[in-house]
Structures are given as C-alpha cells and as structure tokens.
CSV table of C-alpha atoms and ligand atoms in Angstrom, one decimal:
chain,number,residue,atom,x,y,z
G,1,MET,CA,84.5,144.6,47.9
G,2,ASN,CA,83.8,140.9,48.1
G,3,THR,CA,86.5,138.6,49.4
G,4,ILE,CA,87.4,135.8,47.2
G,5,TYR,CA,89.0,133.4,49.6
G,6,LEU,CA,91.4,130.9,47.9
G,7,ASP,CA,93.6,130.2,50.9
G,8,ASN,CA,91.8,127.3,52.4
G,9,ASN,CA,94.9,125.3,53.1
G,10,ALA,CA,95.9,128.0,55.5
G,11,THR,CA,92.5,127.9,57.2
G,12,THR,CA,88.9,127.5,56.4
G,13,ARG,CA,85.7,129.3,57.1
G,14,VAL,CA,83.7,127.7,60.0
G,15,ALA,CA,80.7,126.1,58.4
G,16,PRO,CA,77.4,127.7,59.4
G,17,GLU,CA,76.1,124.2,60.6
G,18,VAL,CA,79.2,123.9,62.7
G,19,LEU,CA,78.8,127.3,64.3
G,20,GLU,CA,75.2,126.6,65.1
G,21,GLU,CA,76.2,123.4,66.8
G,22,MET,CA,78.9,125.2,68.8
G,23,LEU,CA,77.0,128.3,70.0
G,24,PRO,CA,75.0,126.8,72.9
G,25,TYR,CA,78.3,125.5,74.4
G,26,LEU,CA,79.8,129.0,74.4
G,27,VAL,CA,76.7,130.7,75.9
G,28,GLU,CA,74.4,128.6,78.1
G,29,LEU,CA,76.1,125.2,78.4
G,30,TYR,CA,79.4,126.5,79.6
G,31,GLY,CA,80.1,123.8,82.2
G,32,ASN,CA,83.2,121.7,82.7
G,33,PRO,CA,82.7,118.2,81.3
G,34,SER,CA,84.7,116.7,84.2
G,35,SER,CA,82.2,118.0,86.8
G,36,MET,CA,79.9,115.6,88.7
G,37,HIS,CA,76.7,117.6,88.2
G,38,THR,CA,74.3,117.2,85.3
G,39,PHE,CA,75.3,120.5,83.8
G,40,GLY,CA,78.8,119.1,83.2
G,41,GLY,CA,77.8,115.6,82.6
G,42,GLN,CA,75.7,116.4,79.5
G,43,LEU,CA,78.8,118.0,77.9
G,44,HIS,CA,80.7,114.8,78.4
G,45,ARG,CA,78.1,112.9,76.3
G,46,LYS,CA,78.3,115.5,73.6
G,47,ILE,CA,82.1,115.2,73.5
G,48,GLU,CA,81.8,111.4,73.1
G,49,ASP,CA,79.3,112.0,70.3
G,50,ALA,CA,81.8,114.2,68.5
G,51,ARG,CA,84.5,111.5,69.1
G,52,GLU,CA,82.3,109.0,67.3
G,53,LYS,CA,81.8,111.3,64.3
G,54,VAL,CA,85.5,112.1,64.0
G,55,ALA,CA,86.3,108.4,64.3
G,56,ALA,CA,83.8,107.6,61.5
G,57,LEU,CA,85.5,110.1,59.1
G,58,ILE,CA,88.7,107.9,59.2
G,59,ASN,CA,87.0,104.5,60.0
G,60,ALA,CA,88.6,104.4,63.5
G,61,GLU,CA,87.2,103.3,66.8
G,62,PRO,CA,86.1,106.2,69.0
G,63,ASP,CA,88.5,105.3,71.8
G,64,GLU,CA,91.4,105.7,69.3
G,65,ILE,CA,90.6,109.4,69.0
G,66,ILE,CA,92.3,112.0,71.3
G,67,PHE,CA,91.3,115.6,71.1
G,68,THR,CA,94.2,118.1,71.2
G,69,SER,CA,94.5,121.9,70.6
G,70,CYS,CA,95.7,121.8,67.0
G,71,GLY,CA,97.5,119.8,64.3
G,72,THR,CA,100.9,121.0,65.6
G,73,GLU,CA,100.2,119.6,69.0
G,74,SER,CA,99.1,116.2,67.6
G,75,ASP,CA,102.2,116.0,65.4
G,76,ASN,CA,104.5,116.9,68.3
G,77,THR,CA,102.7,114.4,70.6
G,78,ALA,CA,103.0,111.6,68.1
G,79,LEU,CA,106.7,112.1,67.7
G,80,MET,CA,107.4,112.6,71.4
G,81,SER,CA,105.3,109.5,72.3
G,82,ALA,CA,107.2,107.4,69.8
G,83,VAL,CA,110.7,108.4,71.1
G,84,GLU,CA,109.7,108.0,74.7
G,85,SER,CA,108.1,104.6,74.3
G,86,ARG,CA,111.1,103.3,72.3
G,87,PRO,CA,114.1,104.7,74.2
G,88,ARG,CA,116.6,102.3,72.7
G,89,LYS,CA,115.9,103.3,69.1
G,90,ARG,CA,117.6,106.4,67.8
G,91,HIS,CA,116.6,106.8,64.1
G,92,ILE,CA,113.7,108.9,62.8
G,93,ILE,CA,112.5,109.0,59.3
G,94,THR,CA,110.6,111.9,57.7
G,95,SER,CA,110.4,113.7,54.4
G,96,ARG,CA,111.9,117.0,53.4
G,97,VAL,CA,108.5,118.5,52.5
G,98,GLU,CA,106.7,118.1,55.8
G,99,HIS,CA,104.9,121.0,57.5
G,100,PRO,CA,107.2,122.7,60.1
G,101,ALA,CA,105.0,121.0,62.8
G,102,VAL,CA,106.9,117.8,61.9
G,103,LEU,CA,110.0,119.1,60.2
G,104,ASN,CA,111.1,121.4,63.0
G,105,PHE,CA,110.2,118.9,65.7
G,106,CYS,CA,112.4,116.3,64.0
G,107,GLN,CA,115.2,118.9,63.8
G,108,HIS,CA,114.7,119.5,67.5
G,109,LEU,CA,115.0,115.8,68.1
G,110,GLY,CA,118.1,115.7,65.9
G,111,ARG,CA,119.7,118.3,68.2
G,112,LYS,CA,119.0,116.0,71.1
G,113,GLY,CA,121.0,113.2,69.5
G,114,TYR,CA,118.6,111.4,67.3
G,115,ARG,CA,119.6,110.5,63.8
G,116,VAL,CA,117.0,112.0,61.4
G,117,THR,CA,116.6,111.0,57.8
G,118,PHE,CA,114.8,113.6,55.6
G,119,LEU,CA,113.6,111.7,52.6
G,120,PRO,CA,114.0,113.5,49.3
G,121,VAL,CA,111.2,114.0,46.7
G,122,ASP,CA,111.3,114.1,43.0
G,123,ARG,CA,110.4,117.0,40.6
G,124,GLN,CA,106.8,116.1,40.9
G,125,GLY,CA,107.0,116.3,44.7
G,126,GLN,CA,106.6,112.5,45.0
G,127,LEU,CA,108.5,110.3,47.4
G,128,ASP,CA,111.1,108.0,45.8
G,129,MET,CA,110.1,104.6,47.2
G,130,ASP,CA,113.5,103.1,46.4
G,131,THR,CA,115.2,105.7,48.6
G,132,VAL,CA,112.7,105.0,51.3
G,133,LEU,CA,113.5,101.3,51.2
G,134,LYS,CA,117.3,101.9,51.4
G,135,MET,CA,116.9,104.1,54.5
G,136,LEU,CA,115.0,101.5,56.6
G,137,ASP,CA,116.9,99.8,59.4
G,138,ASP,CA,116.3,98.2,62.8
G,139,ASP,CA,117.1,101.4,64.7
G,140,ILE,CA,114.0,103.3,63.5
G,141,THR,CA,111.9,104.8,66.3
G,142,VAL,CA,109.2,106.2,64.1
G,143,ALA,CA,108.5,107.2,60.5
G,144,SER,CA,106.5,110.4,60.2
G,145,ILE,CA,105.4,111.1,56.6
G,146,MET,CA,102.5,113.3,55.6
G,147,TYR,CA,99.5,112.1,53.7
G,148,ALA,CA,99.2,115.1,51.4
G,149,ASN,CA,101.4,118.2,51.1
G,150,ASN,CA,100.0,121.6,52.2
G,151,GLU,CA,101.8,123.6,49.5
G,152,THR,CA,101.4,121.5,46.4
G,153,GLY,CA,98.5,119.2,47.4
G,154,VAL,CA,100.6,116.2,46.3
G,155,ILE,CA,99.3,112.9,47.9
G,156,PHE,CA,102.0,110.4,49.0
G,157,PRO,CA,101.5,106.7,48.4
G,158,ILE,CA,100.6,106.1,52.1
G,159,GLU,CA,99.0,102.7,51.6
G,160,ARG,CA,102.2,101.3,49.9
G,161,LEU,CA,104.4,103.0,52.4
G,162,CYS,CA,102.4,101.7,55.3
G,163,GLY,CA,102.7,98.1,54.0
G,164,MET,CA,106.5,98.5,53.7
G,165,LEU,CA,106.9,99.9,57.2
G,166,LYS,CA,104.5,97.5,58.9
G,167,GLU,CA,106.3,94.5,57.3
G,168,ARG,CA,109.4,95.7,59.2
G,169,GLY,CA,107.5,96.5,62.4
G,170,ILE,CA,108.2,100.2,62.1
G,171,LEU,CA,105.9,102.6,63.9
G,172,PHE,CA,104.2,104.9,61.4
G,173,HIS,CA,102.7,108.4,62.0
G,174,THR,CA,101.1,110.4,59.2
G,175,ASP,CA,100.2,114.1,59.2
G,176,ALA,CA,96.8,114.0,57.5
G,177,VAL,CA,95.9,117.6,58.3
G,178,GLN,CA,95.4,118.5,54.6
G,179,ALA,CA,94.0,115.2,53.5
G,180,ALA,CA,91.2,114.9,56.1
G,181,GLY,CA,87.8,115.8,54.7
G,182,LYS,CA,89.2,116.1,51.1
G,183,ILE,CA,90.0,112.5,50.2
G,184,PRO,CA,88.8,109.2,51.8
G,185,LEU,CA,90.9,108.1,54.8
G,186,ASP,CA,90.4,104.6,56.2
G,187,VAL,CA,92.7,103.5,59.0
G,188,LYS,CA,91.4,99.9,58.7
G,189,LYS,CA,92.5,99.7,55.1
G,190,VAL,CA,95.7,101.8,55.6
G,191,PRO,CA,96.9,100.7,59.0
G,192,VAL,CA,98.9,103.7,60.2
G,193,ASP,CA,99.7,103.7,63.9
G,194,MET,CA,99.0,107.4,64.4
G,195,LEU,CA,97.4,110.1,62.3
G,196,THR,CA,97.0,113.9,62.8
G,197,ILE,CA,93.9,116.0,61.9
G,198,SER,CA,93.4,119.8,62.5
G,199,GLY,CA,89.9,121.2,63.0
G,200,HIS,CA,90.4,124.6,61.3
G,201,LYS,CA,91.4,123.0,58.0
G,202,LEU,CA,88.0,121.3,57.6
G,203,HIS,CA,85.5,124.0,58.4
G,204,ALA,CA,85.6,123.6,62.2
G,205,SER,CA,87.1,126.3,64.5
G,206,LYS,CA,90.7,127.0,65.4
G,207,GLY,CA,92.0,125.5,68.7
G,208,VAL,CA,91.1,121.9,68.2
G,209,GLY,CA,93.0,119.0,66.7
G,210,VAL,CA,92.9,115.2,66.7
G,211,LEU,CA,95.5,112.5,67.2
G,212,PHE,CA,94.4,109.0,66.2
G,213,ILE,CA,96.3,106.3,68.0
G,214,ARG,CA,95.7,102.7,67.0
G,215,LYS,CA,94.6,100.5,69.9
G,216,GLY,CA,97.6,98.6,71.3
G,217,THR,CA,100.1,101.3,70.3
G,218,ARG,CA,102.3,102.3,73.2
G,219,PHE,CA,101.6,105.9,74.1
G,220,HIS,CA,103.2,108.5,76.3
G,221,PRO,CA,101.1,111.7,76.9
G,222,TYR,CA,102.8,115.0,75.9
G,223,VAL,CA,100.5,117.4,77.9
G,224,ILE,CA,100.5,116.1,81.4
G,225,GLY,CA,98.1,117.1,84.2
G,226,GLY,CA,94.5,116.1,84.8
G,227,HIS,CA,92.8,112.9,83.7
G,228,GLN,CA,91.0,114.3,80.6
G,229,GLU,CA,91.0,112.2,77.4
G,230,ARG,CA,91.5,109.1,79.7
G,231,GLY,CA,94.9,110.4,80.8
G,232,ARG,CA,96.2,110.8,77.3
G,233,ARG,CA,95.9,114.6,77.0
G,234,ALA,CA,95.4,116.7,80.0
G,235,GLY,CA,93.7,120.1,80.1
G,236,THR,CA,90.0,121.1,80.2
G,237,GLU,CA,88.4,120.3,76.9
G,238,ASN,CA,87.7,122.9,74.3
G,239,VAL,CA,84.1,121.8,74.4
G,240,ALA,CA,82.5,124.0,71.8
G,241,SER,CA,85.3,123.4,69.3
G,242,ILE,CA,85.3,119.7,69.8
G,243,ILE,CA,81.5,119.5,69.3
G,244,GLY,CA,81.9,121.7,66.2
G,245,LEU,CA,84.6,119.4,64.9
G,246,GLY,CA,82.3,116.5,65.3
G,247,LYS,CA,79.7,118.3,63.1
G,248,ALA,CA,82.5,119.3,60.6
G,249,ALA,CA,83.7,115.7,60.3
G,250,GLN,CA,80.1,114.5,59.7
G,251,LEU,CA,79.6,117.1,57.0
G,252,ALA,CA,82.9,116.3,55.4
G,253,GLN,CA,82.1,112.6,55.3
G,254,GLN,CA,78.6,113.1,53.9
G,255,HIS,CA,79.8,115.3,51.0
G,256,LEU,CA,83.3,113.9,50.4
G,257,HIS,CA,82.6,112.5,46.9
G,258,ASP,CA,80.5,115.3,45.6
G,259,GLU,CA,83.0,117.9,46.9
G,260,PHE,CA,85.9,116.0,45.3
G,261,SER,CA,84.5,116.4,41.8
G,262,TYR,CA,83.2,119.9,42.4
G,263,LEU,CA,86.6,121.1,43.7
G,264,SER,CA,88.8,119.4,41.2
G,265,GLY,CA,86.6,120.7,38.4
G,266,LEU,CA,86.9,124.3,39.6
G,267,ARG,CA,90.6,123.9,40.3
G,268,ASP,CA,91.3,122.4,36.9
G,269,ARG,CA,89.4,125.2,35.2
G,270,LEU,CA,91.5,127.8,37.1
G,271,GLU,CA,94.7,126.0,36.4
G,272,ASN,CA,94.1,125.4,32.7
G,273,GLY,CA,92.9,128.9,32.3
G,274,LEU,CA,96.0,130.4,33.8
G,275,LEU,CA,98.3,128.2,31.9
G,276,SER,CA,96.7,129.2,28.6
G,277,THR,CA,96.4,132.9,29.3
G,278,CYS,CA,99.7,133.6,31.2
G,279,PRO,CA,102.9,132.7,29.3
G,280,ASP,CA,105.9,131.3,31.2
G,281,THR,CA,103.8,129.6,33.8
G,282,ARG,CA,104.2,126.1,35.3
G,283,VAL,CA,102.3,123.9,37.7
G,284,ASN,CA,104.4,122.7,40.6
G,285,GLY,CA,103.7,119.1,41.7
G,286,ASP,CA,102.1,115.9,40.4
G,287,ARG,CA,98.9,117.0,38.7
G,288,HIS,CA,97.2,113.6,39.0
G,289,LEU,CA,98.0,112.4,42.6
G,290,ARG,CA,96.8,115.6,44.2
G,291,LEU,CA,94.2,117.0,46.6
G,292,PRO,CA,91.2,118.2,44.7
G,293,ASN,CA,91.3,121.8,46.1
G,294,THR,CA,95.0,122.7,45.7
G,295,MET,CA,97.1,124.1,42.9
G,296,ASN,CA,100.6,125.6,43.1
G,297,ILE,CA,101.6,127.6,40.0
G,298,SER,CA,104.7,129.6,39.2
G,299,PHE,CA,104.8,132.7,37.1
G,300,GLU,CA,108.3,133.2,35.9
G,301,TYR,CA,110.0,136.6,36.3
G,302,VAL,CA,107.6,138.0,38.9
G,303,GLU,CA,107.8,138.0,42.7
G,304,GLY,CA,105.1,136.0,44.4
G,305,GLU,CA,104.6,138.8,47.0
G,306,ALA,CA,103.9,141.3,44.3
G,307,ILE,CA,101.3,139.1,42.8
G,308,LEU,CA,99.7,138.5,46.2
G,309,LEU,CA,99.6,142.3,46.8
G,310,ARG,CA,97.9,142.9,43.5
G,311,LEU,CA,95.4,140.1,44.0
G,312,ASN,CA,94.7,141.5,47.5
G,313,GLU,CA,93.7,144.8,45.8
G,314,TYR,CA,90.9,142.8,44.1
G,315,GLY,CA,89.9,141.1,47.3
G,316,ILE,CA,91.5,137.8,46.2
G,317,CYS,CA,93.3,135.9,49.0
G,318,ALA,CA,95.9,133.3,48.1
G,319,SER,CA,99.4,132.6,49.4
G,320,SER,CA,102.9,132.4,47.9
G,321,GLY,CA,105.9,130.1,48.3
G,322,SER,CA,108.4,132.9,47.8
G,323,ALA,CA,110.5,134.7,50.5
G,324,CYS,CA,108.9,136.4,53.5
G,325,THR,CA,105.7,134.3,53.3
G,326,SER,CA,104.1,133.9,56.7
G,327,GLY,CA,106.9,135.8,58.3
G,328,SER,CA,109.5,133.4,57.0
G,329,LEU,CA,112.6,134.8,55.3
G,330,GLU,CA,113.1,131.5,53.4
G,331,PRO,CA,111.6,130.6,50.0
G,332,SER,CA,109.4,127.5,50.2
G,333,HIS,CA,111.4,124.4,51.4
G,334,VAL,CA,108.9,122.2,49.6
G,335,LEU,CA,109.5,123.7,46.2
G,336,ARG,CA,113.2,123.8,46.7
G,337,ALA,CA,113.2,120.1,47.7
G,338,MET,CA,111.4,119.4,44.4
G,339,GLY,CA,114.2,121.2,42.5
G,340,VAL,CA,111.9,123.9,41.2
G,341,PRO,CA,114.2,126.6,39.6
G,342,TYR,CA,114.8,129.6,41.9
G,343,THR,CA,113.0,132.1,39.7
G,344,ALA,CA,109.9,129.8,39.6
G,345,VAL,CA,110.0,129.4,43.4
G,346,HIS,CA,109.9,133.1,43.8
G,347,GLY,CA,107.0,133.5,41.5
G,348,SER,CA,104.9,130.7,43.0
G,349,ILE,CA,101.3,131.1,44.2
G,350,ARG,CA,99.1,128.6,46.0
G,351,PHE,CA,95.4,128.7,45.3
G,352,SER,CA,93.4,126.4,47.7
G,353,LEU,CA,89.6,126.2,47.2
G,354,SER,CA,86.8,125.1,49.4
G,355,ARG,CA,83.1,124.0,49.2
G,356,TYR,CA,82.3,127.8,49.4
G,357,THR,CA,84.4,128.7,46.3
G,358,THR,CA,82.1,129.5,43.4
G,359,GLU,CA,82.5,129.4,39.6
G,360,LYS,CA,82.1,133.2,39.7
G,361,ASP,CA,85.1,133.5,42.0
G,362,ILE,CA,87.2,131.4,39.6
G,363,ASN,CA,86.0,133.4,36.6
G,364,PHE,CA,87.0,136.6,38.4
G,365,VAL,CA,90.5,135.4,39.0
G,366,LEU,CA,90.8,134.3,35.4
G,367,ASP,CA,89.7,137.7,34.3
G,368,VAL,CA,92.2,139.7,36.4
G,369,MET,CA,95.3,137.5,36.5
G,370,PRO,CA,96.7,137.9,33.0
G,371,GLY,CA,96.6,141.7,33.4
G,372,ILE,CA,98.4,141.5,36.8
G,373,ILE,CA,101.1,139.3,35.5
G,374,ARG,CA,101.7,141.3,32.3
G,375,GLU,CA,101.8,144.6,34.3
G,376,LEU,CA,104.2,143.2,36.9
G,377,ARG,CA,106.5,141.7,34.2
G,378,GLU,CA,106.6,145.1,32.5
G,379,LEU,CA,107.6,146.8,35.8
G,380,SER,CA,110.1,144.2,36.9
G,381,PRO,CA,113.8,144.4,35.8
G,382,PHE,CA,113.5,140.6,35.5
G,383,GLY,CA,110.2,140.9,33.6
G,384,ARG,CA,111.4,139.3,30.4
G,385,THR,CA,110.0,136.2,28.9
G,386,ALA,CA,111.7,132.9,28.5
G,387,ALA,CA,112.1,133.5,24.7
G,388,GLU,CA,114.0,136.7,25.5
G,389,HIS,CA,116.3,134.7,27.8
G,390,GLY,CA,116.8,132.3,24.9
G,391,ARG,CA,116.2,129.1,26.8
G,392,ASP,CA,113.8,126.3,26.8
G,393,TYR,CA,111.8,127.0,29.9
G,394,ALA,CA,109.7,123.8,29.7
G,395,SER,CA,112.7,121.6,29.9
G,396,GLU,CA,113.8,122.8,33.3
S,1,LIG,N1,100.4,119.9,59.1
S,1,LIG,C1,100.0,120.4,57.9
S,1,LIG,C2,100.2,119.6,56.7
S,1,LIG,C3,99.5,121.6,57.9
S,1,LIG,O1,99.1,122.2,56.7
S,1,LIG,C4,99.3,122.4,59.1
S,1,LIG,C5,98.8,123.8,59.0
S,1,LIG,O2,98.9,124.5,58.0
S,1,LIG,C6,99.7,121.8,60.3
S,1,LIG,C7,100.2,120.5,60.3
S,1,LIG,C8,99.5,122.5,61.6
S,1,LIG,O3,98.2,122.5,62.0
S,1,LIG,P1,97.7,123.6,63.0
S,1,LIG,O4,97.6,124.9,62.4
S,1,LIG,O5,96.3,123.1,63.4
S,1,LIG,O6,98.7,123.6,64.2
C-alpha cells in the first residue's frame, strides 16, 4: 500500500538533493569542524556555506545565524537569553496558540515569578491587535509570537506587530518554524530581533534548528560549553544535518513562489471537495491569511482519532486536534483558544501538504473521505446531523 503523507507540519521527508549533500559527511568526511587539520577544516567551510544559504532564505547576514539542535531549543534559547539579558524586566508576552516549545517555556518562566500574558485570538485564529496594544507596558522583557500556526496555518500580522513593538523598544522573538520555506521571510523588511527555524519542517533532517539573532541584540547562550558557533551555542556541530539544511534552505528559496501556488491549489481543491461532499463540516482558521499547505477541518459528530485510524487503513497520514493526539490527553489548545465548539474540536483533522503531494493523492482522499465520515457517523451514538439536532450549525 502506498503512503499518502499529509502530515508535513509534523515533519517532512528529507529531500533527495538534501540527502545527497549530507551523505559524504556521514561516511567519509566525518571529522570534527573544530580540529586544526585539513580533514576538519574543510567541514568548517561547508558549515559556513550552509550558514550563508540559511541566512539568504530570510535575508539575514550569515553571522546572525546560530545552528541549534531543533526548533524547540531555538525557542527556549531566545526566551532564556531575553530574560537573562534584561534581569530587571519581569513581563513576558506571548499568544495562547503558540507551540508548546514557547507556551510551556513561558509557563515555566511564569512559575519562576515572571508575569506572562497569553494573548487571545479570535474565531478565525487571528490576534486581536487592540488587545495586544492594551497589554504593552515598560516592564516587558520579550514578546514571543509565532509567525504562522502549526495547527491551522493561520499567519499572524508579524510586520504590523513588529512595528508596534519596535516603536516601544520591546524585544521581539518569532517562532517561524512553520513559516520558513512556505512564505517569504525577510528580516530586513520585518525587523524581528530573533527568529526560530527547524530543519525537519523544510525537507532537511531532524536534529538541526536555527536561531536568527539580529546583530547588536544582547545574547546569553543557553547551551554552555565549548566555543562552537562563536561561543553562542556549545556542542560539536551536527555537520551533516547543518549542510543538509543549507541545501534545503536553498531549494526552498528557489521554489518558494511556484510551491506556494502549487500547494494552495491542491489544498483548496481538497478543502472545497470535502466541504461539498461531507455535510456538517467546517474549516478552522482564517482561510485567506494562511500557509499554503495547511488546512484544519472539523467533521461534526465524529471523533478525530476514529477518522485518523480509518485514514490510516488506506495509507493516509494526517493528524487530529482531538484528545490523545501525540500522547496528549487534552484537546487542541489552539482550537479551544479560537472558541471552536467542543464537538468540532473533537472531530478536527489537520491535513498538511508538501511539494511531494500529488493531485492523485488528493483525489484519493476525496474519494475515500465521504464514505469514512458517513460510516463513522452511523456507528457513533453522536452520529447525528445538525439538522437532527435542530440547530443552525453554521452560526456557531
Ligand atoms: N514551533 C512550531 C510552530 C512547531 O510546529 C514545532 C514543531 O512542530 C516546533 C516549534 C518545535 O520544533 P522541533 O520539532 O524542531 O523542536
């Protein structure tokens, strides 16, 4: 059975060009880039080459790029550096819909005595800028607000937000893990102070992340030890993965515009198809300000896990925002923050596409999905339609 992989916001396939670039550094060229001999020295040059390519993807300078082990480490490092370099300030601003890499770290800082404001979002999953304005004060250590949401794909107005925060001299970090490689990012045009990227979300391997730190930003390293990354992140470099990430960044930059229209075309076809063939279905999140590859859709009166299991039988991989997803016992904090009705949260599915998704894949999902939903609703004690419940579903 073929796998139809529509879970690319969880992780992506390593691009063949990336693997090809990485392999020599796992086999013959296994030296340590810090070594004095030529064997190590040539790796150092390759790492700098990768740094240039990653910098180019976001229009940064190469020395503003630090390689880390993952997006989570970059997010934690940004927040920790901010609080350590501004010890007198005690207020942190973030949003309710951040990835746990930011959300849980902010909660951790909250337990250490910081005041944390979790900004609400509206029903479309968008930030309410008036609320943001009201929350700003002189005590803010850092604002950490994501570029695009991993569950709904909703893109936040980062440029506007950045203007508002910079005007007040507030340090700004953005988690761009889902945005990088999918939409244009330009840190000269949108002058964030720190920005996070993760390799495995853009067709590089797992085990490598990036933290962009604008020149002149006070910085405290989080991982302390050797002098790697000019003393900003200790630990022997994950050479092959860094080199692969350089290639992945270059590919993403070269194909950004074509992929945007390819992905949004396929995604919209899938979304419109499901909305028209499966009754009592809704899209979660702003359908316009959204990543091109992501859709989050709720099928009322069905459990997300049940849908995932049935899809899995057809070789289709997706993910759900209902209970027990990824080992969590809680239904999606993102959908709950958006005020999505409980039953719709439980029947929510995220499909996330990549450059390797084909029209045939989408057609197959469109073929099998109406049957799966019908069958599950017939089996479920809750499997009744909105009409039977006698309420206007669309108005919720
Ligand atoms: N931030 C966002 C928005 C993500 O989607 C993820 C991963 O899903 C992360 C951070 C964490 O990245 P990593 O898996 O590289 O630690």
